[in-house]
Tab-separated table of C-alpha atoms in Angstrom:
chain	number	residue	atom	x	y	z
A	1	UNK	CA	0.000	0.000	0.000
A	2	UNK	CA	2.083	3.039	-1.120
A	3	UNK	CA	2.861	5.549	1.649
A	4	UNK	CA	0.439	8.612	-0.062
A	5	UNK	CA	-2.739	6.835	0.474
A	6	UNK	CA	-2.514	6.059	3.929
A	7	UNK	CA	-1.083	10.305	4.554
A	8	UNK	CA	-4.187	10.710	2.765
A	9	UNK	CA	-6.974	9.102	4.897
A	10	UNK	CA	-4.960	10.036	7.684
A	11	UNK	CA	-5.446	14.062	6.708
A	12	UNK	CA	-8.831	12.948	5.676
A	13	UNK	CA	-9.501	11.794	9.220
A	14	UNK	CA	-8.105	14.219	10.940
A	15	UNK	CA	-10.374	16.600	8.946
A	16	UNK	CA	-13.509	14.166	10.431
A	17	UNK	CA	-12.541	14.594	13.723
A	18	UNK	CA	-11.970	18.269	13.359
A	19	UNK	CA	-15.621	18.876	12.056
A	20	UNK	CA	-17.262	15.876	14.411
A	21	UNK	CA	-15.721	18.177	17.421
A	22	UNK	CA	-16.815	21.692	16.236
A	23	UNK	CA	-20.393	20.048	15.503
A	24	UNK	CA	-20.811	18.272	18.935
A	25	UNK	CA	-19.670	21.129	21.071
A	26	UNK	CA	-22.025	23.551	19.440
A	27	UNK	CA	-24.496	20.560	19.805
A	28	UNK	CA	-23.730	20.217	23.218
A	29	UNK	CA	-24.786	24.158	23.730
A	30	UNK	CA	-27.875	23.515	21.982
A	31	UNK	CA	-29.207	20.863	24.466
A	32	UNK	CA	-28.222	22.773	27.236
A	33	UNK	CA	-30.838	25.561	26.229
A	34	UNK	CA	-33.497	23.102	24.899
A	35	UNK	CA	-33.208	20.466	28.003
A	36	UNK	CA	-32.094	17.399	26.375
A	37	UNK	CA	-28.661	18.096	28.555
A	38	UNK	CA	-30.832	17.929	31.433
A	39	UNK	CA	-32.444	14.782	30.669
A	40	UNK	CA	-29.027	13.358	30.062
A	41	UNK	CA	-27.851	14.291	33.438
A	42	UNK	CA	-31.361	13.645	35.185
A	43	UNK	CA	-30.632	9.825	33.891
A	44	UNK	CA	-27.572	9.360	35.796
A	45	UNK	CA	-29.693	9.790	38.834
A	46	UNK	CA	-32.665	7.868	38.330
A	47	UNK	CA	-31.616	5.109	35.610
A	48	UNK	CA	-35.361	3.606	35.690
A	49	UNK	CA	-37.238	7.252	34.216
A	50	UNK	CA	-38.205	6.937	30.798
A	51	UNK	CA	-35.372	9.056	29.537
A	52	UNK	CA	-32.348	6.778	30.160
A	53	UNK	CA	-31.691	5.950	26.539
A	54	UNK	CA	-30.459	8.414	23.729
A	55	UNK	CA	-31.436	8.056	20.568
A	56	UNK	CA	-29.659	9.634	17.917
A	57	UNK	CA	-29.764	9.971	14.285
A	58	UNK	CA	-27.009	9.370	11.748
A	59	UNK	CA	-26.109	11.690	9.682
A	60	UNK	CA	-22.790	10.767	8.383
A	61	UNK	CA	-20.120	8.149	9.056
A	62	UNK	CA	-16.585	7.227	8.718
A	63	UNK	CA	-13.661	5.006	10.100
A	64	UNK	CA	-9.927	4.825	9.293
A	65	UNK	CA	-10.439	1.658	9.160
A	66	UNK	CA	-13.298	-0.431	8.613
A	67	UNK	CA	-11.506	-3.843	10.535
A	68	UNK	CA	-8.752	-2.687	12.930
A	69	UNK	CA	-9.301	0.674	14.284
A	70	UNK	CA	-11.219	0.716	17.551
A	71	UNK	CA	-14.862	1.659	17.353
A	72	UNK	CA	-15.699	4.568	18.590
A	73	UNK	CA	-18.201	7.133	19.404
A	74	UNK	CA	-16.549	10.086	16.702
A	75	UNK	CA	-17.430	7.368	14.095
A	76	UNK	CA	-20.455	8.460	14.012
A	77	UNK	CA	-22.200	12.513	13.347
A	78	UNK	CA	-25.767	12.322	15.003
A	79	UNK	CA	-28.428	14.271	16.354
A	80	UNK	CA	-31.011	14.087	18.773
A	81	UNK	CA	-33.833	11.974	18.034
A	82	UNK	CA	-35.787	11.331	21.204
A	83	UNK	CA	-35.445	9.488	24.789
A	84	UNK	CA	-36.448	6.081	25.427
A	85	UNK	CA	-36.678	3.793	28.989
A	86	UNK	CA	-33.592	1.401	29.827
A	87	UNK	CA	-35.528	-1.938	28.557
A	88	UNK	CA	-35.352	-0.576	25.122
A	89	UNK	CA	-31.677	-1.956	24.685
A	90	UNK	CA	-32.739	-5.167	25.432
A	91	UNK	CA	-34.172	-5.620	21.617
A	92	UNK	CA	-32.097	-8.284	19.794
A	93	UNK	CA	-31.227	-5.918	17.154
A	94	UNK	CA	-29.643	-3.529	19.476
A	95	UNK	CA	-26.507	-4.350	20.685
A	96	UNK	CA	-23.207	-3.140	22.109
A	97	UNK	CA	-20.513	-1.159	20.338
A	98	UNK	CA	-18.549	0.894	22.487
A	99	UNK	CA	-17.723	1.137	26.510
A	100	UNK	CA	-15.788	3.834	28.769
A	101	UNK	CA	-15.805	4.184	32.559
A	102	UNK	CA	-18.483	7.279	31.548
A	103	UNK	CA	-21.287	6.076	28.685
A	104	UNK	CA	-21.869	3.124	26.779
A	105	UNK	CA	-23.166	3.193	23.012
A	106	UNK	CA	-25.139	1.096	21.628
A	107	UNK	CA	-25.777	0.149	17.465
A	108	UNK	CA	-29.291	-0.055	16.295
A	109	UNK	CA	-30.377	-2.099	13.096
A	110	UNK	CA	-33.121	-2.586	11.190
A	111	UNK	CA	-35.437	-5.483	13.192
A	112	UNK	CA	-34.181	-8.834	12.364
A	113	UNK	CA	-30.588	-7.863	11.525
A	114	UNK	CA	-28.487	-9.913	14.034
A	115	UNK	CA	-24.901	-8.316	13.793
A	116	UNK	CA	-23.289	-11.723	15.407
A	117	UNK	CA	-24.032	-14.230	12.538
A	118	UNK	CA	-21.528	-14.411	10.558
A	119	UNK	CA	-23.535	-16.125	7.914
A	120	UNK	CA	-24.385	-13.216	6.696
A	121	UNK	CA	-22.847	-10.447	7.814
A	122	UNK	CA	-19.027	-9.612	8.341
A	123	UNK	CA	-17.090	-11.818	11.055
A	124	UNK	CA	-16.055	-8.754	12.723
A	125	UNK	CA	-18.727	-7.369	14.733
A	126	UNK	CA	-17.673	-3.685	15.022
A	127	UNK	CA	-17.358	-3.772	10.802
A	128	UNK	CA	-20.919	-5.546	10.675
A	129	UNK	CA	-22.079	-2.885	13.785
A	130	UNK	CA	-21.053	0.301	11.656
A	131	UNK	CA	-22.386	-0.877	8.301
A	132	UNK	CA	-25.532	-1.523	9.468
A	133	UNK	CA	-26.438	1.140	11.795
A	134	UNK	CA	-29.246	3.063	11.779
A	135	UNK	CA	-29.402	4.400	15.137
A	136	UNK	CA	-26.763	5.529	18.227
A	137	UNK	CA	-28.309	4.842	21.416
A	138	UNK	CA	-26.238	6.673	24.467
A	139	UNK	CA	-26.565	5.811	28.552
A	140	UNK	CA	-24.550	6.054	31.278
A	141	UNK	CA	-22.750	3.786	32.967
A	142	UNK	CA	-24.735	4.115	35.702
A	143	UNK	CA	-27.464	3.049	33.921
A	144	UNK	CA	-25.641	-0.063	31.975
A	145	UNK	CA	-24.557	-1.183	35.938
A	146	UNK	CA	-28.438	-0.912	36.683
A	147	UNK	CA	-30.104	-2.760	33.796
A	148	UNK	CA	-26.956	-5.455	33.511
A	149	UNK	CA	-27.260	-6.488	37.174
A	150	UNK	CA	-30.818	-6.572	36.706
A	151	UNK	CA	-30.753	-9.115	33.562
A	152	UNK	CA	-27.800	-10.825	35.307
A	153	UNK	CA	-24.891	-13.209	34.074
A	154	UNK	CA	-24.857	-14.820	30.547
A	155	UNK	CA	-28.013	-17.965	30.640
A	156	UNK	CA	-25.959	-20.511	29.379
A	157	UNK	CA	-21.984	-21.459	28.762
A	158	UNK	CA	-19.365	-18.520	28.458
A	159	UNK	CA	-16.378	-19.573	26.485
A	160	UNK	CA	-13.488	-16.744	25.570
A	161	UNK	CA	-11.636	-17.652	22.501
A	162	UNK	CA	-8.375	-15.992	22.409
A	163	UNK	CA	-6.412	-16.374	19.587
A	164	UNK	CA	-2.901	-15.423	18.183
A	165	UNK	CA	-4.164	-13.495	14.530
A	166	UNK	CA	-4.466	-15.102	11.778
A	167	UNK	CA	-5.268	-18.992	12.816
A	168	UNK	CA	-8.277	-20.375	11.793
A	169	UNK	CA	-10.475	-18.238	14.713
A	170	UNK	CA	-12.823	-16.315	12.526
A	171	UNK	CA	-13.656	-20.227	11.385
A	172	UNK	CA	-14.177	-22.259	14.188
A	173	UNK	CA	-16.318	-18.439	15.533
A	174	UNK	CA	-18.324	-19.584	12.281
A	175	UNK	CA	-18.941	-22.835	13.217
A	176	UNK	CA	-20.406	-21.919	16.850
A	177	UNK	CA	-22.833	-19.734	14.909
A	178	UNK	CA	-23.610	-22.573	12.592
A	179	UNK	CA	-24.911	-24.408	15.201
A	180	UNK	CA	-28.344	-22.035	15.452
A	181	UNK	CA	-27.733	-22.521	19.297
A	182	UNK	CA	-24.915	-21.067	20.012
A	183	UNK	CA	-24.354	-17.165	19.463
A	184	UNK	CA	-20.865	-16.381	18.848
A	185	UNK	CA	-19.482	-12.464	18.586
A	186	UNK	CA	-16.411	-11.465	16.454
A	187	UNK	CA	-14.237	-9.478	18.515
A	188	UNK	CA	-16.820	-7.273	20.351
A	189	UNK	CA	-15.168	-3.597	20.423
A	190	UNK	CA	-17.078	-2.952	23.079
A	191	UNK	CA	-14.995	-5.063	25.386
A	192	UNK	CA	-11.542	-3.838	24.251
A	193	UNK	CA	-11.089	-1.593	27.528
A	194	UNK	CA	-9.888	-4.951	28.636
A	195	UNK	CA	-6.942	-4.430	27.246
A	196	UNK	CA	-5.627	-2.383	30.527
A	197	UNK	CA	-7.066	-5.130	32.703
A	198	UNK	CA	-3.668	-6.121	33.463
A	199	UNK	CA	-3.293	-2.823	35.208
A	200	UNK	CA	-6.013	-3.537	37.966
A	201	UNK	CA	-5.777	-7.638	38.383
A	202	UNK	CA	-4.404	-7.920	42.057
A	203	UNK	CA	-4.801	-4.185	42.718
A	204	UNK	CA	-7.063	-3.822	45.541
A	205	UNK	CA	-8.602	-0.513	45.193
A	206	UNK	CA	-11.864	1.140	44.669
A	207	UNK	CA	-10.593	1.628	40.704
A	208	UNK	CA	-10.465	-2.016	40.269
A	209	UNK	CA	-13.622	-2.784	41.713
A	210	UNK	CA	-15.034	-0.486	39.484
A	211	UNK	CA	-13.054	-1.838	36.296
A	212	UNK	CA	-14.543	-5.219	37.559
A	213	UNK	CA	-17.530	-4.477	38.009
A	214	UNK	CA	-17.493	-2.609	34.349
A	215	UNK	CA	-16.246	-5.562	32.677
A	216	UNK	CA	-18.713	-7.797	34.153
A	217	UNK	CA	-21.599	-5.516	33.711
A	218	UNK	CA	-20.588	-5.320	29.994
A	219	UNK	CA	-20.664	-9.111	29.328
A	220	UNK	CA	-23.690	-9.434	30.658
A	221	UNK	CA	-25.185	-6.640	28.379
A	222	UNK	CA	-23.165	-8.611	25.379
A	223	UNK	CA	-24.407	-11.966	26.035
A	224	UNK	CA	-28.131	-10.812	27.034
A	225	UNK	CA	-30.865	-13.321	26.162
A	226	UNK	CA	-32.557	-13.385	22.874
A	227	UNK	CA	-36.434	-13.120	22.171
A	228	UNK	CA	-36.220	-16.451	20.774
A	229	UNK	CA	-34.326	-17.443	24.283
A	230	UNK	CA	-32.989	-20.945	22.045
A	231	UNK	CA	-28.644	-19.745	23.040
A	232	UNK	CA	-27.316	-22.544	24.968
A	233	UNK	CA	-23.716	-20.838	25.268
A	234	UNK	CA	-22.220	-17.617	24.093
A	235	UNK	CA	-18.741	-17.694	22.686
A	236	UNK	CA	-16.380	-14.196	22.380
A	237	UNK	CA	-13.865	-14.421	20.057
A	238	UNK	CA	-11.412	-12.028	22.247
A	239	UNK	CA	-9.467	-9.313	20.084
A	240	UNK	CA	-6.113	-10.250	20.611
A	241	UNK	CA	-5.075	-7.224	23.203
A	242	UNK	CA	-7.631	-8.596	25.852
A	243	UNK	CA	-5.773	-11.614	25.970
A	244	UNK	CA	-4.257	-10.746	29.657
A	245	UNK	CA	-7.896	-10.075	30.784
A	246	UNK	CA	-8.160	-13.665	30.886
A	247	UNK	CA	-7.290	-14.503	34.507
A	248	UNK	CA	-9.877	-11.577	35.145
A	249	UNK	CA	-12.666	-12.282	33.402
A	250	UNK	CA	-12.420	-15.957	35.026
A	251	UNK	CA	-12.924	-14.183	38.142
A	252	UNK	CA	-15.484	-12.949	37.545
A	253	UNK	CA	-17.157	-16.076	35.694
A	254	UNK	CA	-15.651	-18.944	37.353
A	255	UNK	CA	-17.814	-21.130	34.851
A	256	UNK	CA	-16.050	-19.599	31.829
A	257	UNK	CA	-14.476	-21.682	29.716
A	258	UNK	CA	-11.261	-19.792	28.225
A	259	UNK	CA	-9.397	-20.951	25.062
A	260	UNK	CA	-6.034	-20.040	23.127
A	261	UNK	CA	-6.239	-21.067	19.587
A	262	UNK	CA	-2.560	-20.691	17.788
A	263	UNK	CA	-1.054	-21.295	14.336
A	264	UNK	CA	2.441	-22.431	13.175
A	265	UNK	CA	4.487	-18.715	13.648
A	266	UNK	CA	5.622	-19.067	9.949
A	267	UNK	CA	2.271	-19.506	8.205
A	268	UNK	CA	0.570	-16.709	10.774
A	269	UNK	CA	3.641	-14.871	9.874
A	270	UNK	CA	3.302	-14.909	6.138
A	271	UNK	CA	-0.854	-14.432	6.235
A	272	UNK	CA	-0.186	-11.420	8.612
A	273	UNK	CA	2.032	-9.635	6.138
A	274	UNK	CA	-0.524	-10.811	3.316
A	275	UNK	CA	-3.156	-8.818	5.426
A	276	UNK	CA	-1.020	-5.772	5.859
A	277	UNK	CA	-1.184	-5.516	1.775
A	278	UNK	CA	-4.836	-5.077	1.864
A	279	UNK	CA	-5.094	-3.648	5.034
A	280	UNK	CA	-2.890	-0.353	4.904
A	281	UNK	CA	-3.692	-0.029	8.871
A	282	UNK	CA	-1.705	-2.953	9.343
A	283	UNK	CA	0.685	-1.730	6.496
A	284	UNK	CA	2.330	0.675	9.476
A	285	UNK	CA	3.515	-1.719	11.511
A	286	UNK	CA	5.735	-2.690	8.935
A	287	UNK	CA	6.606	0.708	7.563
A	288	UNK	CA	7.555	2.450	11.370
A	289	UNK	CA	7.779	-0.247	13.411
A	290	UNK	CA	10.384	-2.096	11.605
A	291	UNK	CA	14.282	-1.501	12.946
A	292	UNK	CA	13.190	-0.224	16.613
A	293	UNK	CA	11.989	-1.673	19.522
A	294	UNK	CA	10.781	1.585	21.249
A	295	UNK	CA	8.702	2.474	18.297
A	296	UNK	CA	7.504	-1.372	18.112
A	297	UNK	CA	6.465	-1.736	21.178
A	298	UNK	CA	5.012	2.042	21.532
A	299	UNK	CA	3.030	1.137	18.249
A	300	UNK	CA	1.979	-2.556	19.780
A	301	UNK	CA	0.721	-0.592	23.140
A	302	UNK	CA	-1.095	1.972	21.295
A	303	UNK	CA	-3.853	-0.641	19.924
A	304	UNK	CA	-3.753	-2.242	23.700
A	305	UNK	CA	-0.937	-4.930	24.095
A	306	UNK	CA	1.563	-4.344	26.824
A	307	UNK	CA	4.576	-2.909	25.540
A	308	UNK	CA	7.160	-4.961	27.298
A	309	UNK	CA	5.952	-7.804	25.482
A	310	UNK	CA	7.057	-6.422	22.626
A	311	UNK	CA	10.076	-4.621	22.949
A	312	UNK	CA	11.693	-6.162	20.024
A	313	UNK	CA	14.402	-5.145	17.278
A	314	UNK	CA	13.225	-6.413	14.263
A	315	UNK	CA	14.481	-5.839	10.575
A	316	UNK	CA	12.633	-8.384	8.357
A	317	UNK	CA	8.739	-8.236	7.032
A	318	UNK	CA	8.554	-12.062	8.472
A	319	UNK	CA	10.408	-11.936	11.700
A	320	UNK	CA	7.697	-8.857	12.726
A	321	UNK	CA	4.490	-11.870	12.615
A	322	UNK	CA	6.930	-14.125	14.300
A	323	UNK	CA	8.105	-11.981	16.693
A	324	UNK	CA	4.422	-10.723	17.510
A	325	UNK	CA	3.453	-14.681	17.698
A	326	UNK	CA	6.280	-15.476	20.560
A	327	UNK	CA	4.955	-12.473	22.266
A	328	UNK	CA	1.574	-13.360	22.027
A	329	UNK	CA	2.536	-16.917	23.095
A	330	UNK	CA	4.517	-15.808	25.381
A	331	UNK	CA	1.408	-14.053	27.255
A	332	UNK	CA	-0.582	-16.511	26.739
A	333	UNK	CA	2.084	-18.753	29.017
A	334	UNK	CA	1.777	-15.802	32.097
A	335	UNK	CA	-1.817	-17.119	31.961
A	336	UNK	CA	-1.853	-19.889	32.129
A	337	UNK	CA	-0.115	-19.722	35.575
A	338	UNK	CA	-2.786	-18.013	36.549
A	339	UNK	CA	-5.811	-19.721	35.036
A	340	UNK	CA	-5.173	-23.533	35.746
A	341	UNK	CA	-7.984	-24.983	33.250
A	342	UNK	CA	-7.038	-22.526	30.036
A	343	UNK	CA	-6.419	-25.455	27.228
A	344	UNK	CA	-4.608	-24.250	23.744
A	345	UNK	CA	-6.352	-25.233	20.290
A	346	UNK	CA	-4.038	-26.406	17.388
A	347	UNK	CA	-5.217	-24.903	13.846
A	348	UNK	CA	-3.545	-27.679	12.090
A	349	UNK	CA	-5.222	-30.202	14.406
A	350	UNK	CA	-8.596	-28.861	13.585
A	351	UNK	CA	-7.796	-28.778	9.862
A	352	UNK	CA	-6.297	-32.225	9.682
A	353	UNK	CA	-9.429	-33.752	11.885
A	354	UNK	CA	-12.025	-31.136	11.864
A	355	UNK	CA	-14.707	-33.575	13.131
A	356	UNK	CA	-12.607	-35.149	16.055
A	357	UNK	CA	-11.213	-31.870	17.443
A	358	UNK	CA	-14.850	-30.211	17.494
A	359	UNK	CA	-15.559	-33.068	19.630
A	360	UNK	CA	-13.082	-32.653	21.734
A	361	UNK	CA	-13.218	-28.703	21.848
A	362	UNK	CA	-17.281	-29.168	22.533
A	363	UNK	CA	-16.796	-32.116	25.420
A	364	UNK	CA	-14.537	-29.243	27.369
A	365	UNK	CA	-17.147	-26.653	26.624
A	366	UNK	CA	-20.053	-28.626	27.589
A	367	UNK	CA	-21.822	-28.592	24.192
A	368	UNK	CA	-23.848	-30.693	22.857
A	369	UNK	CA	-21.928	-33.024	20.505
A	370	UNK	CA	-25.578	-33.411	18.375
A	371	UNK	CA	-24.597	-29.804	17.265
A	372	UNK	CA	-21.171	-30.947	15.552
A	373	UNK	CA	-22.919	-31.582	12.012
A	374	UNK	CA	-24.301	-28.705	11.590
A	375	UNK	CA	-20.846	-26.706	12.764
A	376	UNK	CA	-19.085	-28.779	10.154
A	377	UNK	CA	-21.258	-26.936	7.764
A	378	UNK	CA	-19.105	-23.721	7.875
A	379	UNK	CA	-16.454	-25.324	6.232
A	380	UNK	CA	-18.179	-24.949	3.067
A	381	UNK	CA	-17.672	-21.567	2.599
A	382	UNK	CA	-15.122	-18.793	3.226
A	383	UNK	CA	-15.428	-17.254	6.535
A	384	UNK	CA	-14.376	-13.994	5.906
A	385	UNK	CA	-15.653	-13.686	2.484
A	386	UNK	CA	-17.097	-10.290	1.062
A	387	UNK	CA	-13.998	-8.480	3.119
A	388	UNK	CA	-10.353	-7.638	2.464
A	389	UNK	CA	-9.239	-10.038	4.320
A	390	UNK	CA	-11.109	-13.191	2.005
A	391	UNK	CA	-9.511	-15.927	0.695
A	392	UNK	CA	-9.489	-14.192	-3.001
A	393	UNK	CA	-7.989	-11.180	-2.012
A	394	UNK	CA	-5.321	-12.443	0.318
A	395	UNK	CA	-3.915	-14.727	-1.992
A	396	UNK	CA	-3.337	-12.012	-4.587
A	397	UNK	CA	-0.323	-11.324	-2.700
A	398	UNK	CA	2.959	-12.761	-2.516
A	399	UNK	CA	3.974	-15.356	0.516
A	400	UNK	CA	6.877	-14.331	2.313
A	401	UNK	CA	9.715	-17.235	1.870
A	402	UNK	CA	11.664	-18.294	4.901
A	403	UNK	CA	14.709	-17.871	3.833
A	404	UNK	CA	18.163	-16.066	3.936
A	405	UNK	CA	18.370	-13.360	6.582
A	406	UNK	CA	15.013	-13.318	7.406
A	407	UNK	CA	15.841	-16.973	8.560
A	408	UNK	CA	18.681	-16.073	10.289
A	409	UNK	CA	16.729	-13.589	11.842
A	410	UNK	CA	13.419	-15.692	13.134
A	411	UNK	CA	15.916	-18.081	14.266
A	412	UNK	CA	18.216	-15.498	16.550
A	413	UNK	CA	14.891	-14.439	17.934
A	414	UNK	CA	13.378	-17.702	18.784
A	415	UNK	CA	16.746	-18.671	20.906
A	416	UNK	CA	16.199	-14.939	22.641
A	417	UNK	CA	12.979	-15.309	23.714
A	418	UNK	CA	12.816	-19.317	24.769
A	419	UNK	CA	10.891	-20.691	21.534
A	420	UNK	CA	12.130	-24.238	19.486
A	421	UNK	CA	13.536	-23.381	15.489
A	422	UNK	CA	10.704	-21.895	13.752
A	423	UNK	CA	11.093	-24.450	11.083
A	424	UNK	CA	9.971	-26.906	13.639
A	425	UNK	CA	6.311	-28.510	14.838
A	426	UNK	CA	5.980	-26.914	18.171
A	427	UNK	CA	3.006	-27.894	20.093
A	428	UNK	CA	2.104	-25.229	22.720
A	429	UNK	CA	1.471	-26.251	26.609
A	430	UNK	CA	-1.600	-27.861	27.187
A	431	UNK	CA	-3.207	-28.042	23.452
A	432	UNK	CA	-6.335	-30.938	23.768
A	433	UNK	CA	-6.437	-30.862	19.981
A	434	UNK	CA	-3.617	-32.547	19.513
A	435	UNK	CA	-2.799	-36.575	19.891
């Protein structure tokens, strides 16, 4: 991706944010003299009054980018619409986007559209969230605590699939939602404050009771109950950042059942640097990040993984995806010291025996193993087809060889940080998949 284009939507972002400011400041003056910034505050108060939810109109939208930049708020230029009560969130074509320690937003679709099934709509949430919006609903976090300890935890099995990019996640998170029982969400933005959750685990302090009780709250709003009320389990396909909110998030849902699923480094490598080719986001890792570990790692904690994982030196397009798999790996390890029963999934194991490793991956989940057929299903088609990331697009670009100094490199850096030869099988601590 040449170097002009992405200076380009940069400026042209910039210029969003610029006008999305101006507009919701002088916005913000105009509620204050017609009321509506009344209502707002009254609903901080008394979450149960019948003006708890904001509804706003869209009048415009735009991202950076449509797969990896957080969602946010300043996506979005709205206006006022009208208030609703708290229960109106509740609908199943209302659901979560965005979460801060001061508001949560919510996406509204047209009735039926179910942003989760990736069947039809993207396997990333947010993407699927911001293409089909056609409202913004705004409340408090006072009034998310209220209504989310009122609904209560998740009815049925919570399992947190954490994953180490590019390895086969986005598939098996396809084959959950295959299943018609089991609803299964692609990397929910709205949980990515638990990124930091590192910062509060084992801090005893009214700020970590508070982050708890956030994170907790906003699961339950994620995994509310359907109409239909048919969900057995709800499965979150964790963006890789939140990976360290693991040992948290089992905390606070001892019943959760938290998985790692990893890919040989090479091949995640190579697909990683395929991605960054269509993906001109991704593309600046590789352009700044490339010959420095303080801008590395500054760049890595930026988009919410902890920097010291990834203070690495790194001169080679295919040593930066190895690199960033032994670090993920590598954190993923700290876990599991942590979080006893926290079992790694093998994407060559599931391709080699897709049928057997479901098995085993829905015994340790406590799913019905009646449901495998129909999970099998998704192989059939592309799971992230209709996006630049697809099967068709990727391929379009060339596959990094491991060879030569790049080698030499991977190699060096494997001995550094603990890991076998890249060029050879390594089976991670406690994978079931494999036999």
């Amino acid at each position: 991706m040449h170097r002009i284009y992405v200076y380009i939507r940069l400026a042209l972002y910039a210029s969003w944010l610029t006008i999305n400011l101006i507009f919701k400041v002088l916005q913000w003056i105009f509620w204050e003299c017609t009321g509506v910034a009344s209502a707002l505050r009254q609903a901080t108060k008394n979450p149960w009054n019948n003006k708890a939810v904001q509804v706003l109109k869209i009048r415009s939208r735009f991202k950076l980018c449509d797969y990896t930049f957080p969602a946010s708020f300043w996506d979005f230029l709205t206006t006022h619409e009208r208030f609703e009560p708290l229960e109106y969130v509740l609908q199943d074509h209302i659901t979560l986007y965005v979460v801060n320690h001061d508001e949560a937003i919510f996406v509204e679709t047209k009735p039926g559209v179910k942003v989760w099934d990736t069947k039809i709509h993207s396997p990333f949430m947010m993407n699927a969230q911001f293409i089909n919006a056609v409202k913004i609903l705004k409340i408090s976090t006072v009034c998310l605590h209220a209504l989310a300890e009122k609904i209560g935890d998740p009815k049925g099995e919570l399992i947190l699939l954490n994953n180490c990019s590019r390895c086969g996640s986005t598939l098996l998170t396809q084959m959950f939602n295959f299943t018609d029982k089991i609803l299964a969400f692609g990397e929910p933005n709205c949980l990515n404050f638990l990124s930091k959750a590192a910062d509060y685990l084992g801090v005893e302090s009214s700020e970590n009771l508070e982050f708890e009780r956030l994170a907790r709250n906003t699961i339950r709003l994620l995994c509310k109950r359907t109409q239909a009320g048919n969900e057995i389990a709800y499965v979150i396909k964790v963006c890789s950042p939140c990976l360290g909110a693991t040992p948290l998030l089992v905390k606070l849902f001892p019943n959760a059942k938290p998985l790692f699923l990893y890919r040989d480094p090479v091949k995640v490598s190579q697909s990683i640097y395929r991605m960054s080719c269509s993906l001109y986001s991704i593309r600046l890792f590789y352009v700044f990040g490339k010959g420095s570990a303080f801008k590395f790692s500054k760049m890595m904690g930026f988009v919410g993984f902890p920097e010291s994982y990834y203070k690495l030196c790194m001169y080679h397009d295919l040593t930066m995806g190895v690199g960033f798999w032994y670090a993920l790996t590598r954190q993923y390890l700290k876990c599991v010291e942590v979080v006893k029963n926290f079992p790694a999934l093998r994407y060559e194991d599931i391709v080699k025996n897709t049928a057997k490793s479901l098995e085993i991956i829905f015994r340790h989940c406590n799913l019905p193993l009646e449901l495998i057929p129909k999970a099998l299903e998704a192989l059939g088609c592309d799971s992230q087809k209709g996006t630049a990331l697809a099967s068709d697009v990727l391929n379009k670009f060339p596959l990094l060889p491991y060879e030569g100094a790049a080698k030499l490199e991977c190699e060096k850096l494997a001995k550094d940080m603990g890991f076998p030869d890249p060029s050879k099988t390594y089976i991670v601590e406690n994978t079931i998949t494999h036999s």
